[in-house]
Amino acid sequence: MPATARPRGNAAERILAAAAECAGTLGIAQVSLQAVADAAGVSKALIHYHFRDRDALLARLTDWMAGGLVQGEADALADATPVTQLDALWAWLDAELTSGRLRAMVALGQERGAPVRDAVRRAREARRAQATATIEQCFDALSLRPRLPAPLVGDVWVAFADGLAVEAATEAEANLRLRFDVFWLSVLNLAE
């Protein structure tokens, strides 16, 4: 990343932003401390100062990216009207699919280190809680009630978004917006 494009803030934040960029563009398997150091414009020693090893960096990255995903999803609906909420949700999801961060979150689930697995569990719980809130907000805005418990439908929403992330990486020509629209049409058909 060019020096002018580097995020401002403390070194740990710059390192996490660079690690997220590496994860989104290279894939988790290719995220090395050296690649992150190069992207952040810092020394590998500085990364070791803030993060003991690759597992510690990936665990913190998981928490950091999950926080961004959860906040982004909540923000997408914050000012949306019943008419614009699905377009707003798509705009957020499309940005995440394009950046590769969501796909990186899926790939982090395959990491073997205990700190990363624990962080993935926390991320999954936070994402499920936000997905439940999203389902409830979408149904409430339309004065509908889902026939299934909102947490269950939220779990399906998270799994669907993760599946789109994998598909975006493997099928560049796929019409992901169409899949998104069909998914939400199906979800809203679960109304009582």
mmCIF file of C-alpha atoms in Angstrom:
data_model
loop_
_atom_site.group_PDB
_atom_site.id
_atom_site.type_symbol
_atom_site.label_atom_id
_atom_site.label_comp_id
_atom_site.label_asym_id
_atom_site.label_seq_id
_atom_site.Cartn_x
_atom_site.Cartn_y
_atom_site.Cartn_z
ATOM 1 C CA MET A 1 0.000 0.000 0.000
ATOM 2 C CA PRO A 2 1.513 3.388 -0.880
ATOM 3 C CA ALA A 3 2.561 5.533 2.062
ATOM 4 C CA THR A 4 -0.138 8.106 1.303
ATOM 5 C CA ALA A 5 -2.851 5.445 1.450
ATOM 6 C CA ARG A 6 -1.787 3.985 4.797
ATOM 7 C CA PRO A 7 -4.383 4.448 7.520
ATOM 8 C CA ARG A 8 -3.442 6.901 10.209
ATOM 9 C CA GLY A 9 -3.558 5.941 13.841
ATOM 10 C CA ASN A 10 -1.463 3.802 16.081
ATOM 11 C CA ALA A 11 0.866 1.125 14.784
ATOM 12 C CA ALA A 12 -1.346 -1.774 15.890
ATOM 13 C CA GLU A 13 -4.288 -0.333 13.924
ATOM 14 C CA ARG A 14 -2.106 0.174 10.839
ATOM 15 C CA ILE A 15 -0.872 -3.408 11.147
ATOM 16 C CA LEU A 16 -4.420 -4.751 11.444
ATOM 17 C CA ALA A 17 -5.565 -2.702 8.442
ATOM 18 C CA ALA A 18 -2.635 -4.049 6.418
ATOM 19 C CA ALA A 19 -3.353 -7.606 7.580
ATOM 20 C CA ALA A 20 -7.006 -7.212 6.527
ATOM 21 C CA GLU A 21 -5.890 -5.929 3.136
ATOM 22 C CA CYS A 22 -3.490 -8.875 2.740
ATOM 23 C CA ALA A 23 -6.183 -11.320 3.825
ATOM 24 C CA GLY A 24 -8.662 -9.843 1.356
ATOM 25 C CA THR A 25 -6.300 -9.765 -1.605
ATOM 26 C CA LEU A 26 -3.917 -12.681 -0.987
ATOM 27 C CA GLY A 27 -6.067 -15.009 1.109
ATOM 28 C CA ILE A 28 -5.456 -16.067 4.704
ATOM 29 C CA ALA A 29 -2.992 -18.821 3.792
ATOM 30 C CA GLN A 30 -0.679 -16.210 2.256
ATOM 31 C CA VAL A 31 -0.821 -13.777 5.182
ATOM 32 C CA SER A 32 2.678 -13.784 6.615
ATOM 33 C CA LEU A 33 4.201 -11.398 9.091
ATOM 34 C CA GLN A 34 6.544 -10.176 6.344
ATOM 35 C CA ALA A 35 3.682 -9.548 3.904
ATOM 36 C CA VAL A 36 1.818 -7.590 6.572
ATOM 37 C CA ALA A 37 4.962 -5.648 7.515
ATOM 38 C CA ASP A 38 5.507 -4.719 3.864
ATOM 39 C CA ALA A 39 1.869 -3.657 3.416
ATOM 40 C CA ALA A 40 1.857 -1.634 6.653
ATOM 41 C CA GLY A 41 5.241 -0.060 5.999
ATOM 42 C CA VAL A 42 6.574 -1.250 9.345
ATOM 43 C CA SER A 43 9.251 -3.673 10.461
ATOM 44 C CA LYS A 44 8.532 -7.264 11.325
ATOM 45 C CA ALA A 45 9.935 -6.489 14.775
ATOM 46 C CA LEU A 46 7.157 -3.945 15.319
ATOM 47 C CA ILE A 47 4.584 -6.573 14.433
ATOM 48 C CA HIS A 48 6.183 -8.926 16.983
ATOM 49 C CA TYR A 49 6.052 -6.114 19.539
ATOM 50 C CA HIS A 50 2.275 -5.807 19.139
ATOM 51 C CA PHE A 51 1.454 -9.423 18.265
ATOM 52 C CA ARG A 52 3.462 -12.322 19.671
ATOM 53 C CA ASP A 53 3.189 -14.441 16.518
ATOM 54 C CA ARG A 54 1.061 -15.075 13.442
ATOM 55 C CA ASP A 55 -1.688 -16.758 15.503
ATOM 56 C CA ALA A 56 -1.904 -13.740 17.826
ATOM 57 C CA LEU A 57 -2.098 -11.421 14.809
ATOM 58 C CA LEU A 58 -4.787 -13.542 13.126
ATOM 59 C CA ALA A 59 -6.802 -13.816 16.347
ATOM 60 C CA ARG A 60 -6.759 -10.049 16.817
ATOM 61 C CA LEU A 61 -7.491 -9.587 13.098
ATOM 62 C CA THR A 62 -10.531 -11.861 13.438
ATOM 63 C CA ASP A 63 -11.895 -9.795 16.322
ATOM 64 C CA TRP A 64 -11.125 -6.559 14.465
ATOM 65 C CA MET A 65 -12.744 -7.640 11.185
ATOM 66 C CA ALA A 66 -15.763 -9.122 12.970
ATOM 67 C CA GLY A 67 -16.291 -5.810 14.736
ATOM 68 C CA GLY A 68 -16.179 -4.057 11.379
ATOM 69 C CA LEU A 69 -18.609 -6.523 9.803
ATOM 70 C CA VAL A 70 -21.086 -6.248 12.662
ATOM 71 C CA GLN A 71 -20.888 -2.454 12.765
ATOM 72 C CA GLY A 72 -21.130 -2.212 8.979
ATOM 73 C CA GLU A 73 -24.256 -4.357 8.883
ATOM 74 C CA ALA A 74 -25.866 -2.319 11.651
ATOM 75 C CA ASP A 75 -24.888 0.962 9.976
ATOM 76 C CA ALA A 76 -26.306 -0.206 6.645
ATOM 77 C CA LEU A 77 -29.784 -0.347 8.139
ATOM 78 C CA ALA A 78 -29.477 2.596 10.518
ATOM 79 C CA ASP A 79 -30.898 5.227 8.171
ATOM 80 C CA ALA A 80 -32.701 2.927 5.762
ATOM 81 C CA THR A 81 -36.421 3.130 5.219
ATOM 82 C CA PRO A 82 -38.588 0.034 4.673
ATOM 83 C CA VAL A 83 -38.284 0.705 0.938
ATOM 84 C CA THR A 84 -34.487 1.109 0.914
ATOM 85 C CA GLN A 85 -33.354 -1.341 3.611
ATOM 86 C CA LEU A 86 -32.533 -4.245 1.291
ATOM 87 C CA ASP A 87 -30.680 -1.979 -1.141
ATOM 88 C CA ALA A 88 -28.700 -0.576 1.799
ATOM 89 C CA LEU A 89 -27.948 -4.074 3.056
ATOM 90 C CA TRP A 90 -26.823 -5.117 -0.436
ATOM 91 C CA ALA A 91 -24.556 -2.063 -0.756
ATOM 92 C CA TRP A 92 -22.830 -3.033 2.507
ATOM 93 C CA LEU A 93 -22.548 -6.708 1.554
ATOM 94 C CA ASP A 94 -21.292 -5.913 -1.949
ATOM 95 C CA ALA A 95 -18.518 -3.746 -0.483
ATOM 96 C CA GLU A 96 -17.515 -6.596 1.849
ATOM 97 C CA LEU A 97 -17.555 -9.107 -1.010
ATOM 98 C CA THR A 98 -15.448 -6.815 -3.182
ATOM 99 C CA SER A 99 -12.876 -6.191 -0.452
ATOM 100 C CA GLY A 100 -12.467 -9.911 0.267
ATOM 101 C CA ARG A 101 -12.768 -9.344 4.035
ATOM 102 C CA LEU A 102 -15.839 -11.547 4.363
ATOM 103 C CA ARG A 103 -14.121 -14.342 2.447
ATOM 104 C CA ALA A 104 -11.114 -13.890 4.763
ATOM 105 C CA MET A 105 -13.425 -14.335 7.764
ATOM 106 C CA VAL A 106 -14.651 -17.605 6.285
ATOM 107 C CA ALA A 107 -11.070 -18.753 5.683
ATOM 108 C CA LEU A 108 -10.062 -17.871 9.245
ATOM 109 C CA GLY A 109 -12.413 -20.639 10.369
ATOM 110 C CA GLN A 110 -9.941 -23.124 8.883
ATOM 111 C CA GLU A 111 -6.974 -21.912 10.942
ATOM 112 C CA ARG A 112 -5.753 -24.427 13.510
ATOM 113 C CA GLY A 113 -4.338 -22.231 16.255
ATOM 114 C CA ALA A 114 -6.384 -22.119 19.462
ATOM 115 C CA PRO A 115 -6.324 -18.299 19.716
ATOM 116 C CA VAL A 116 -7.696 -17.999 16.186
ATOM 117 C CA ARG A 117 -10.371 -20.647 16.782
ATOM 118 C CA ASP A 118 -11.481 -18.801 19.936
ATOM 119 C CA ALA A 119 -11.620 -15.524 18.025
ATOM 120 C CA VAL A 120 -13.608 -17.187 15.225
ATOM 121 C CA ARG A 121 -16.108 -18.420 17.834
ATOM 122 C CA ARG A 122 -16.477 -14.900 19.236
ATOM 123 C CA ALA A 123 -16.856 -13.511 15.725
ATOM 124 C CA ARG A 124 -19.511 -16.073 14.867
ATOM 125 C CA GLU A 125 -21.496 -15.183 18.000
ATOM 126 C CA ALA A 126 -21.268 -11.438 17.290
ATOM 127 C CA ARG A 127 -22.241 -11.911 13.652
ATOM 128 C CA ARG A 128 -25.190 -14.131 14.626
ATOM 129 C CA ALA A 129 -26.410 -11.555 17.136
ATOM 130 C CA GLN A 130 -26.235 -8.809 14.500
ATOM 131 C CA ALA A 131 -27.914 -11.045 11.915
ATOM 132 C CA THR A 132 -30.765 -11.674 14.347
ATOM 133 C CA ALA A 133 -31.112 -7.915 14.847
ATOM 134 C CA THR A 134 -31.068 -7.430 11.058
ATOM 135 C CA ILE A 135 -33.832 -9.995 10.553
ATOM 136 C CA GLU A 136 -35.933 -8.455 13.309
ATOM 137 C CA GLN A 137 -35.392 -4.931 11.948
ATOM 138 C CA CYS A 138 -36.268 -5.912 8.370
ATOM 139 C CA PHE A 139 -39.431 -7.713 9.415
ATOM 140 C CA ASP A 140 -40.451 -4.965 11.858
ATOM 141 C CA ALA A 141 -39.973 -2.252 9.226
ATOM 142 C CA LEU A 142 -42.487 -4.081 7.061
ATOM 143 C CA SER A 143 -44.822 -4.809 10.006
ATOM 144 C CA LEU A 144 -44.218 -8.545 9.576
ATOM 145 C CA ARG A 145 -43.330 -11.378 11.933
ATOM 146 C CA PRO A 146 -41.220 -14.358 10.874
ATOM 147 C CA ARG A 147 -42.775 -17.795 11.312
ATOM 148 C CA LEU A 148 -39.398 -19.103 12.439
ATOM 149 C CA PRO A 149 -37.382 -17.744 15.370
ATOM 150 C CA ALA A 150 -35.335 -14.710 14.282
ATOM 151 C CA PRO A 151 -32.047 -16.223 15.600
ATOM 152 C CA LEU A 152 -32.546 -19.250 13.334
ATOM 153 C CA VAL A 153 -33.220 -17.057 10.307
ATOM 154 C CA GLY A 154 -30.227 -14.933 11.342
ATOM 155 C CA ASP A 155 -28.016 -18.027 11.268
ATOM 156 C CA VAL A 156 -29.219 -18.700 7.728
ATOM 157 C CA TRP A 157 -28.436 -15.081 6.759
ATOM 158 C CA VAL A 158 -24.855 -15.426 8.053
ATOM 159 C CA ALA A 159 -24.394 -18.742 6.233
ATOM 160 C CA PHE A 160 -25.804 -17.249 3.036
ATOM 161 C CA ALA A 161 -23.499 -14.208 3.201
ATOM 162 C CA ASP A 162 -20.497 -16.470 3.836
ATOM 163 C CA GLY A 163 -21.504 -18.626 0.879
ATOM 164 C CA LEU A 164 -21.708 -15.544 -1.333
ATOM 165 C CA ALA A 165 -18.202 -14.595 -0.201
ATOM 166 C CA VAL A 166 -16.846 -17.932 -1.378
ATOM 167 C CA GLU A 167 -18.823 -17.713 -4.606
ATOM 168 C CA ALA A 168 -17.568 -14.173 -5.286
ATOM 169 C CA ALA A 169 -14.017 -15.486 -5.070
ATOM 170 C CA THR A 170 -14.591 -18.478 -7.324
ATOM 171 C CA GLU A 171 -17.196 -17.280 -9.852
ATOM 172 C CA ALA A 172 -16.393 -13.749 -10.993
ATOM 173 C CA GLU A 173 -19.305 -13.698 -13.435
ATOM 174 C CA ALA A 174 -21.954 -14.851 -10.929
ATOM 175 C CA ASN A 175 -24.928 -12.529 -10.461
ATOM 176 C CA LEU A 176 -24.643 -12.196 -6.697
ATOM 177 C CA ARG A 177 -27.260 -9.454 -6.478
ATOM 178 C CA LEU A 178 -29.816 -11.781 -8.030
ATOM 179 C CA ARG A 179 -28.976 -14.456 -5.452
ATOM 180 C CA PHE A 180 -29.260 -11.848 -2.679
ATOM 181 C CA ASP A 181 -32.677 -10.711 -3.915
ATOM 182 C CA VAL A 182 -33.994 -14.277 -4.221
ATOM 183 C CA PHE A 183 -32.682 -15.076 -0.738
ATOM 184 C CA TRP A 184 -34.453 -12.082 0.811
ATOM 185 C CA LEU A 185 -37.639 -12.749 -1.121
ATOM 186 C CA SER A 186 -37.585 -16.263 0.347
ATOM 187 C CA VAL A 187 -36.875 -14.952 3.848
ATOM 188 C CA LEU A 188 -39.690 -12.423 3.685
ATOM 189 C CA ASN A 189 -42.015 -15.193 2.521
ATOM 190 C CA LEU A 190 -41.511 -16.692 5.985
ATOM 191 C CA ALA A 191 -43.789 -13.974 7.375
ATOM 192 C CA GLU A 192 -46.961 -14.887 9.216
#
